[in-house]
XYZ file of C-alpha atoms in Angstrom:
651
model
C 87.949 74.351 91.513
C 86.601 76.470 94.360
C 89.068 77.140 97.562
C 88.591 74.218 99.870
C 88.862 76.883 103.018
C 86.108 78.721 101.502
C 83.757 79.756 104.561
C 83.913 80.567 107.922
C 84.414 76.829 109.844
C 87.045 75.056 110.911
C 85.769 71.562 110.402
C 87.437 69.919 107.866
C 83.913 69.177 105.661
C 84.675 71.956 104.191
C 88.452 72.711 103.994
C 88.133 69.219 102.078
C 85.164 68.062 99.940
C 84.354 64.331 100.375
C 85.314 64.421 96.975
C 88.053 66.632 96.369
C 89.341 64.051 98.744
C 88.618 60.770 96.728
C 90.018 62.465 93.612
C 92.844 63.514 95.482
C 94.817 60.377 97.151
C 98.355 62.190 97.094
C 100.317 60.482 99.716
C 103.946 62.116 100.012
C 105.036 59.483 102.063
C 103.465 56.406 100.525
C 101.572 56.463 103.664
C 99.727 59.566 105.103
C 96.653 60.498 102.933
C 95.708 63.847 101.204
C 93.367 64.742 104.284
C 95.897 63.894 107.402
C 98.938 65.901 104.923
C 96.675 68.889 104.429
C 96.278 69.338 108.401
C 99.170 68.949 109.108
C 100.258 71.575 106.615
C 97.610 74.559 107.425
C 98.757 76.410 110.253
C 97.655 78.379 112.561
C 98.561 80.950 114.681
C 96.857 84.130 116.888
C 99.149 86.836 117.052
C 98.457 90.234 119.017
C 98.019 93.262 116.501
C 98.187 96.259 118.020
C 94.944 98.412 117.562
C 93.051 95.647 117.272
C 94.109 92.050 119.627
C 94.935 88.441 119.266
C 94.375 87.815 115.346
C 94.014 84.500 113.436
C 97.021 83.728 111.127
C 96.403 80.408 108.446
C 99.296 79.739 106.541
C 97.496 77.171 103.852
C 99.936 74.597 101.957
C 101.850 77.047 99.556
C 102.361 80.285 101.944
C 103.527 77.539 104.710
C 105.847 75.907 102.328
C 107.436 79.398 101.118
C 106.788 80.302 105.262
C 109.051 77.949 105.738
C 111.684 77.337 103.107
C 112.290 81.278 103.587
C 112.708 80.567 107.245
C 115.646 78.176 106.812
C 117.734 81.185 105.086
C 116.410 83.471 108.654
C 114.385 85.884 106.659
C 111.164 85.309 109.040
C 114.108 86.478 111.886
C 115.302 89.324 110.186
C 111.627 90.879 108.938
C 111.421 91.278 113.202
C 114.656 92.872 113.141
C 113.723 95.873 110.602
C 111.794 98.566 111.323
C 108.962 98.780 109.513
C 108.982 102.764 109.185
C 113.030 101.953 108.704
C 115.250 105.410 109.952
C 111.574 107.235 110.425
C 111.969 105.868 113.963
C 114.870 107.579 114.890
C 112.656 110.814 114.440
C 109.535 109.413 115.633
C 110.987 107.004 118.116
C 107.524 105.626 119.124
C 106.920 104.255 115.868
C 108.686 100.818 116.722
C 106.449 98.572 114.648
C 108.410 95.635 112.737
C 108.311 94.187 108.694
C 107.218 90.986 110.771
C 103.935 92.801 112.213
C 103.342 94.398 108.877
C 103.435 90.807 107.052
C 100.807 89.046 110.078
C 98.630 92.193 109.776
C 98.317 91.355 105.963
C 98.539 87.459 106.606
C 95.482 87.972 109.368
C 93.058 90.043 106.586
C 94.135 87.318 103.580
C 93.146 84.493 106.174
C 89.475 86.379 107.215
C 89.093 87.052 103.003
C 89.718 83.218 103.022
C 86.705 82.378 104.784
C 84.236 84.678 104.112
C 81.495 82.572 101.923
C 80.707 83.898 98.143
C 82.811 85.505 96.138
C 84.758 88.799 96.336
C 84.266 92.147 94.319
C 85.003 91.380 90.827
C 84.250 88.267 91.113
C 86.992 87.039 92.599
C 87.327 83.728 94.892
C 90.571 83.918 96.797
C 89.340 79.515 96.507
C 89.709 79.655 92.952
C 93.168 77.801 91.603
C 95.470 79.111 89.159
C 97.617 77.627 86.969
C 99.564 81.117 85.678
C 102.587 80.309 88.639
C 103.466 76.630 87.738
C 103.651 74.311 91.453
C 106.167 73.892 93.857
C 107.392 70.292 93.680
C 104.904 68.054 96.533
C 102.270 70.231 96.415
C 100.502 68.687 93.991
C 97.628 70.955 92.811
C 97.927 74.528 91.506
C 98.199 77.583 94.413
C 94.489 79.209 94.916
C 94.666 82.701 94.504
C 94.564 82.805 98.887
C 97.840 81.190 98.635
C 98.736 84.038 95.914
C 98.172 86.751 98.027
C 100.053 85.332 101.471
C 102.880 84.165 99.579
C 103.060 87.699 97.694
C 102.187 89.555 101.288
C 106.021 87.675 102.089
C 108.022 87.986 99.406
C 107.216 91.335 99.013
C 108.843 92.134 102.662
C 112.560 89.721 102.761
C 113.747 92.429 99.645
C 114.125 95.267 102.126
C 117.451 95.942 103.797
C 117.189 96.679 107.492
C 117.008 100.545 106.780
C 114.702 99.646 104.058
C 114.181 102.486 101.719
C 116.523 104.544 102.985
C 119.223 101.524 102.605
C 117.905 100.569 99.008
C 118.377 103.729 97.550
C 122.045 104.051 98.929
C 122.141 100.358 96.615
C 120.861 101.797 93.843
C 123.059 104.380 93.917
C 126.107 102.321 94.120
C 125.105 100.055 91.145
C 124.093 103.041 89.084
C 128.460 104.074 89.282
C 129.553 101.046 89.707
C 129.057 99.041 86.290
C 130.591 95.639 87.717
C 129.001 95.445 90.708
C 125.612 96.255 88.569
C 126.431 93.656 86.136
C 126.755 91.109 89.203
C 123.009 92.004 90.351
C 121.996 91.427 86.753
C 123.511 87.638 86.132
C 122.478 86.670 89.671
C 118.786 87.525 88.081
C 116.654 85.165 86.023
C 116.938 86.354 82.358
C 113.644 87.291 82.662
C 114.415 89.904 85.560
C 117.121 91.337 83.921
C 115.327 94.043 82.169
C 113.192 95.096 84.606
C 116.613 95.529 86.771
C 117.682 97.858 84.075
C 114.967 99.884 83.726
C 114.766 100.484 87.139
C 117.800 101.533 87.443
C 117.590 103.565 84.450
C 113.684 105.417 85.721
C 115.154 105.148 89.346
C 112.688 103.413 90.421
C 113.009 102.972 94.394
C 109.669 101.102 94.845
C 110.017 98.217 92.937
C 113.509 97.917 94.483
C 112.732 95.508 96.891
C 111.076 93.064 94.569
C 114.617 92.866 92.538
C 116.435 91.476 95.541
C 113.832 89.279 97.170
C 114.031 87.442 93.351
C 117.950 87.951 92.963
C 117.965 86.477 97.039
C 115.825 83.826 95.478
C 117.659 82.834 92.661
C 120.205 82.004 95.581
C 118.153 79.098 96.839
C 118.184 77.167 93.808
C 119.990 74.603 95.773
C 118.723 73.492 98.379
C 116.032 70.444 97.779
C 113.039 71.901 96.058
C 114.511 75.104 95.821
C 113.874 74.904 92.083
C 110.719 74.875 92.048
C 110.016 77.026 95.023
C 112.485 79.795 93.758
C 110.685 79.900 90.115
C 107.421 79.594 91.267
C 107.737 82.783 93.825
C 109.681 84.810 91.112
C 107.175 84.429 88.598
C 104.390 85.679 91.442
C 106.762 88.505 91.685
C 106.978 89.062 88.009
C 103.364 89.228 87.435
C 102.759 92.288 90.068
C 105.472 93.998 88.600
C 105.125 93.909 85.232
C 101.345 93.565 84.796
C 100.248 96.147 82.127
C 97.102 97.976 81.952
C 96.158 95.878 78.781
C 96.487 92.589 80.519
C 93.469 90.606 79.114
C 92.924 88.164 82.417
C 90.979 90.183 84.265
C 90.789 87.680 87.390
C 94.800 88.375 87.722
C 94.214 91.961 87.485
C 91.212 91.728 89.842
C 93.674 89.465 92.307
C 96.784 92.431 92.269
C 93.792 94.919 92.968
C 92.914 93.134 95.095
C 96.207 93.126 96.966
C 97.154 96.485 96.893
C 93.756 97.766 98.460
C 94.742 95.592 101.952
C 98.719 96.329 101.834
C 97.348 100.178 101.884
C 94.941 99.274 104.339
C 97.540 96.949 106.256
C 99.867 100.136 106.315
C 97.842 103.094 106.834
C 96.642 100.993 109.924
C 99.191 99.975 111.929
C 101.497 103.729 111.116
C 98.581 105.541 112.047
C 98.376 103.974 115.117
C 102.120 104.118 115.880
C 102.810 107.747 114.373
C 101.899 111.076 115.977
C 98.437 111.905 113.634
C 95.136 112.889 115.089
C 93.233 109.799 113.632
C 93.756 106.598 112.451
C 92.155 103.534 110.552
C 90.065 101.405 113.592
C 91.487 97.799 112.429
C 89.280 95.565 114.564
C 85.787 97.889 113.105
C 87.403 96.511 109.780
C 87.448 92.874 110.937
C 84.115 92.716 112.334
C 82.390 94.393 109.359
C 85.016 92.732 106.363
C 82.109 90.801 105.412
C 79.213 93.724 105.379
C 81.674 96.121 103.654
C 83.758 94.049 101.750
C 83.173 95.953 98.297
C 83.684 99.169 99.779
C 86.569 98.321 102.028
C 88.409 96.819 98.569
C 86.459 98.257 94.903
C 88.538 101.230 93.771
C 85.788 104.427 93.623
C 83.867 103.362 96.770
C 83.913 106.377 99.559
C 85.714 104.285 102.395
C 88.968 103.985 99.391
C 88.048 108.056 99.210
C 88.794 108.177 102.711
C 91.764 106.238 102.470
C 93.394 108.593 99.510
C 92.958 110.789 101.420
C 94.258 109.427 104.342
C 97.521 108.428 102.700
C 97.980 111.972 101.277
C 98.187 112.832 105.432
C 100.485 110.325 106.446
C 102.418 111.247 103.198
C 102.896 115.017 104.368
C 103.449 114.285 108.103
C 105.029 111.317 108.307
C 106.523 109.341 104.987
C 108.101 112.531 103.764
C 107.849 115.326 106.382
C 110.530 117.657 105.972
C 112.858 116.472 109.280
C 111.802 112.927 108.219
C 112.665 113.017 104.460
C 116.431 114.627 105.698
C 116.678 112.258 108.008
C 116.064 109.753 105.076
C 119.009 111.610 102.418
C 121.362 111.448 105.788
C 120.875 107.504 105.954
C 120.619 107.383 102.158
C 124.277 108.853 102.469
C 125.736 107.515 105.347
C 125.139 104.214 103.660
C 126.502 105.003 100.877
C 129.800 105.636 101.876
C 129.950 102.804 103.566
C 129.421 101.246 100.098
C 131.999 102.877 98.047
C 134.624 102.019 101.187
C 134.713 98.160 100.327
C 137.918 96.430 99.024
C 137.601 95.113 96.969
C 134.336 96.205 95.039
C 131.652 93.390 95.234
C 131.647 92.506 91.486
C 130.635 89.004 92.152
C 127.039 87.381 92.315
C 128.753 85.704 95.610
C 130.144 88.704 96.774
C 126.593 90.898 96.684
C 124.878 88.289 98.612
C 127.063 88.202 101.128
C 126.348 92.018 101.496
C 122.845 91.752 101.527
C 121.767 88.367 102.613
C 119.896 88.517 105.503
C 122.434 86.233 107.839
C 125.447 88.127 106.617
C 126.189 91.555 106.291
C 123.677 92.908 105.504
C 123.044 94.166 108.621
C 126.410 95.624 108.692
C 126.285 97.592 105.806
C 122.509 98.797 105.273
C 121.441 99.442 109.367
C 120.545 103.222 109.926
C 123.961 105.109 111.003
C 123.224 106.913 114.528
C 120.409 109.310 114.545
C 121.228 113.134 114.552
C 122.163 114.599 117.326
C 123.539 118.348 118.303
C 127.333 117.548 116.542
C 127.157 118.940 113.753
C 123.962 117.087 111.578
C 121.174 119.236 110.380
C 118.959 119.401 112.797
C 118.148 123.241 112.056
C 116.428 125.351 110.097
C 114.129 123.241 107.689
C 112.423 124.199 104.577
C 110.399 121.679 102.362
C 109.222 122.644 98.677
C 105.840 120.230 97.262
C 105.254 119.946 93.021
C 102.718 118.033 91.838
C 103.626 116.532 89.245
C 103.365 113.879 86.035
C 104.749 110.500 86.719
C 106.254 110.461 83.252
C 108.280 113.285 83.610
C 110.128 111.927 87.057
C 113.042 110.533 85.773
C 114.138 113.848 83.173
C 113.964 115.910 86.176
C 115.392 114.251 89.044
C 117.062 111.282 87.736
C 119.634 110.644 90.321
C 118.231 112.120 93.566
C 121.218 111.113 95.638
C 123.467 112.262 93.590
C 121.556 115.865 93.523
C 121.696 115.801 97.232
C 125.289 115.774 96.980
C 125.954 117.947 94.306
C 123.285 120.756 96.283
C 125.553 119.979 99.222
C 128.653 120.121 98.393
C 127.991 123.757 96.446
C 126.978 125.040 99.715
C 129.340 123.487 102.222
C 128.839 119.644 102.987
C 129.037 121.164 106.693
C 127.058 123.488 106.874
C 123.451 121.778 105.327
C 121.703 118.993 104.102
C 119.151 118.465 100.817
C 116.645 115.515 100.520
C 114.456 115.057 97.611
C 112.452 112.048 96.900
C 108.579 110.957 95.303
C 106.239 108.740 96.459
C 105.703 105.628 95.148
C 103.916 106.434 92.380
C 105.818 109.391 91.549
C 102.980 111.712 91.531
C 104.194 114.215 94.810
C 108.234 115.522 94.546
C 109.113 116.719 98.142
C 112.085 118.806 97.759
C 114.011 119.840 101.067
C 116.885 121.504 102.767
C 118.321 122.082 106.343
C 121.180 123.928 107.684
C 123.066 122.585 111.060
C 122.256 124.012 114.280
C 126.003 124.288 115.376
C 127.502 126.147 112.711
C 127.846 130.001 113.321
C 125.267 133.095 112.488
C 127.888 134.343 109.547
C 128.151 130.988 108.418
C 124.236 129.931 108.314
C 123.790 133.471 106.697
C 126.119 132.920 103.664
C 124.159 128.814 103.853
C 120.847 129.743 103.950
C 121.375 132.016 100.674
C 123.041 129.448 98.741
C 120.753 126.524 99.813
C 117.880 129.129 98.313
C 119.926 129.286 95.244
C 119.644 125.858 94.889
C 116.368 125.329 95.139
C 115.869 128.137 92.613
C 118.277 126.391 90.260
C 115.866 123.303 90.878
C 112.610 125.259 89.847
C 114.132 126.323 87.381
C 114.630 122.766 85.952
C 110.974 122.000 85.825
C 110.154 125.070 83.984
C 112.538 124.063 81.250
C 110.470 120.435 81.751
C 107.649 123.021 80.461
C 105.549 122.470 83.922
C 102.868 124.362 84.908
C 102.252 124.476 88.349
C 99.245 126.114 89.908
C 99.820 129.503 91.555
C 98.499 128.062 94.080
C 101.643 126.024 94.183
C 104.110 128.322 93.504
C 102.592 130.798 96.313
C 102.753 128.195 98.752
C 106.379 127.090 97.683
C 107.552 130.840 97.649
C 106.031 131.443 101.026
C 107.712 128.458 102.833
C 111.070 129.583 101.045
C 111.089 133.276 102.523
C 109.964 131.892 105.946
C 113.042 129.639 105.933
C 114.991 132.859 104.501
C 114.255 135.562 106.897
C 114.756 133.916 110.074
C 118.646 133.959 108.402
C 118.780 137.434 107.467
C 116.877 139.099 109.741
C 117.585 137.504 113.513
C 116.379 134.173 114.380
C 114.833 135.196 117.504
C 112.133 136.908 115.540
C 109.111 135.510 113.568
C 107.170 136.505 110.416
C 103.968 136.720 108.960
C 103.487 137.064 105.707
C 100.030 138.392 103.543
C 98.553 138.137 100.578
C 95.816 137.562 97.990
C 94.554 134.088 97.637
C 96.888 132.939 94.152
C 94.075 132.245 91.379
C 95.927 133.074 88.532
C 99.612 134.566 89.220
C 101.627 133.873 92.322
C 103.027 137.349 94.787
C 105.887 135.534 95.126
C 108.085 135.528 92.604
C 111.334 132.775 92.452
C 113.789 133.700 88.752
C 117.173 135.252 88.047
C 117.514 139.113 87.511
C 115.806 141.583 88.824
C 114.218 142.542 85.563
C 112.766 139.606 84.887
C 111.697 139.673 88.598
C 109.796 143.077 87.617
C 108.275 141.365 84.255
C 106.588 138.904 86.675
C 105.609 141.188 89.281
C 103.908 143.316 86.607
C 102.149 140.116 85.680
C 100.948 139.838 89.382
C 100.165 143.074 89.206
C 97.902 143.346 85.933
C 95.734 140.648 87.354
C 95.263 142.088 90.720
C 94.810 145.669 89.480
C 92.094 143.455 87.129
C 90.263 141.294 90.466
C 89.852 145.022 91.691
C 90.807 142.714 95.194
C 93.528 145.714 96.090
C 92.586 149.078 96.913
C 94.990 151.841 95.548
C 97.655 151.949 98.656
C 97.510 148.171 98.070
C 98.183 148.563 94.160
C 100.687 151.254 94.630
C 102.642 148.806 97.028
C 102.770 146.392 94.359
C 103.889 148.751 91.553
C 106.827 150.534 94.012
C 108.025 147.090 93.960
C 108.465 146.167 90.702
C 109.828 149.620 90.116
C 112.453 148.792 92.946
C 113.418 145.843 91.200
C 113.843 147.615 87.971
C 116.137 149.693 89.825
C 118.494 147.784 91.097
C 120.127 145.820 88.450
C 120.644 142.607 89.802
C 121.146 139.349 87.761
C 121.686 136.484 90.001
C 119.010 134.384 91.833
C 116.296 136.114 93.626
C 112.996 135.342 95.350
C 110.666 139.016 95.598
C 107.576 138.934 97.512
C 104.229 141.832 96.275
C 102.985 140.996 99.619
C 102.947 142.307 103.525
C 105.694 141.073 105.795
C 105.344 141.710 109.748
C 108.802 140.752 111.587
C 107.380 139.876 115.155
C 109.675 139.957 118.330
C 108.340 139.369 121.713
C 104.650 138.777 120.521
C 104.849 141.909 119.131
C 104.943 143.662 115.042
C 108.003 145.251 115.323
C 108.208 146.307 111.765
C 105.685 146.244 108.518
C 107.131 145.860 104.854
C 105.147 146.719 101.705
C 107.669 144.364 99.475
C 110.799 142.939 99.682
C 112.862 140.976 97.639
C 116.251 138.664 98.874
C 119.537 138.678 96.273
C 120.280 134.777 96.951
C 123.615 135.031 94.853
C 125.659 137.989 96.474
C 127.867 137.439 99.345
C 126.721 138.307 102.560
C 129.325 141.295 102.636
C 126.950 142.720 99.626
C 123.581 144.159 100.193
C 121.672 140.869 100.037
C 117.999 142.223 100.797
C 115.158 145.132 99.503
C 112.474 146.480 101.491
C 110.154 148.126 100.123
C 107.635 150.948 101.315
C 104.926 152.552 99.855
C 102.835 155.524 99.922
C 99.947 156.289 97.413
C 100.691 160.529 98.813
C 102.585 163.822 97.178
C 105.646 163.354 99.180
C 104.841 159.445 99.581
C 108.879 159.077 98.945
C 110.058 161.376 102.450
C 107.385 159.318 104.280
C 108.749 155.985 103.022
C 112.037 156.314 103.428
C 111.304 157.839 107.186
C 109.837 154.699 108.000
C 111.596 152.115 106.882
C 114.227 154.121 109.145
C 112.278 153.760 112.037
C 111.649 150.061 111.549
C 115.402 149.535 111.134
C 115.916 151.533 114.485
C 113.480 148.998 116.024
C 115.464 146.582 114.307
C 118.410 147.503 115.633
C 120.165 147.326 111.293
C 122.958 150.166 111.950
C 123.141 153.462 109.647
C 126.550 151.902 107.537
C 124.471 148.377 106.641
C 121.756 150.247 104.972
C 120.979 152.320 102.128
C 118.165 154.544 100.915
C 117.055 155.202 97.799
C 113.190 157.074 96.508
C 111.378 155.573 94.007
C 110.172 158.414 92.130
C 107.018 160.561 94.438
C 105.124 157.453 96.126
C 107.963 155.309 97.874
C 111.139 154.267 98.497
C 113.605 151.053 98.444
C 116.900 150.084 100.969
C 119.050 147.844 100.160
C 120.352 145.944 103.804
C 123.694 143.883 104.127
C 122.995 141.278 106.486
C 123.223 142.603 110.202
C 125.796 140.204 112.064
C 123.643 138.802 115.688
C 127.358 137.306 116.865
C 128.056 133.441 116.614
């Protein structure tokens, strides 16, 4: 039977047809008719949604029953205190919207969809009843598709801890490292969900974990009157959404969950772009007012609207969700929450202890709230570098099975007080961001040492990517390489200076090389030289610059981590170019007491080596690099290079 609330009207005639009322003489207390029960069970609210105004939310019987049930355990209250963007709010204070507001926005859109006439895209009817997930005691009929969407919108939020994904990744790490606690969590899930829990820990599927927490919490509510049927119903919905396979034969179920994914993305992008500092955002008011007319465009994959959402999501990912400062703070919060969990004594190794830890009215607010925001007292707020990778999702687990563990290991290798690392995937595991930051308050010499060690850790990470035979595009390799150079150069040549890196567009090979050993670096630069020569894009002078860099790399006989650049580097101070280098390399494995910087100058003339040496010395005087801190060597007749010990700019 199609939904009795399909159609834009508030009249009971369209809420329940006369025939339906006659066929459903259900009474809950022996006296109330189905009609009076229905009207009493439909909840109708108005909610002021920023960016739109007043929206209407109608909770139909199944949704209202679940909503009221969850509120008995203070889940709704908890959502009002959880920031939608979690610790991102510490970096972007204006992003103060809550999980409750996010839920209300979803429920408002579902309400509007339920009141549209006719079928939705893919032949889906939100009014059609579905017997896939069972029923809740006392409600009699199967739930409609619309009610299922409303219930799932609630369930997708109640599993979030106060610090959202930052705290949840800490809990996942804790459970991976503490088998007794993991066994207790597992035994607290329905048997049908336990293998999914094992897989989530094994594959570090952070973006599925809140659904498992929701299922765990629901299982604790079974003893309340009516709790068993509500828990079964809700857990079945959670299980369906998170385990839906591409070969699912029930196409109407596939269409239902695809619809939910679309409206969820529409909702969080609309709200988050409204609160976050991005140059454009979605107009929720226009979407609501034109929902019926543009229904297919808004919710069907492949439409122009969906393509626009995809682009907006990419912007939000790069500037809000996974921007460098936000990721560093995400890692900091997760790390400090993990410290709290590891300090628990005794270990929460029973179902009851875990319930005490995670329940909305228990200790979750103590253990999982974000610690104080970053300050100037040792928390890394200084120079930041971020590398980005587009990957096959199938490689995610092999590459980074334990992000928080990698962050801790890298930080330990560099120095706990001098840096912070962050690494995480987007929800679809297609994009990986790896970020590092230096502590602003450490001395210049400490930051110099830390910067080189950070560079080495990032190169080691890229070595792991290469071992998985991941082929990064030349453009991606160049973008990451230039980002690393912009991070390192201020540390080795002075933070008061800016650096402009000029190079050809990367087409087949990158001009930025990050490998172990100067000989290997020379070989890769040789590949770039061959491509540049064949492309005809470089003149004779520019080609000589690449040749001289290759020769310098072969001359220094260095076996450690190295980043080299076959392009022009302009050093800018007080708005003026004070030096320009034809090529350079930074030796990441060296201690700062040894030469760690190599500068190359090329002159395509008969006495080019002496001209190059003279230019090096002249530029170093302008950079106030003392003579005793560098040594110049000739490269045949057309170039020279200098190896430089880091100048000290004070502490």
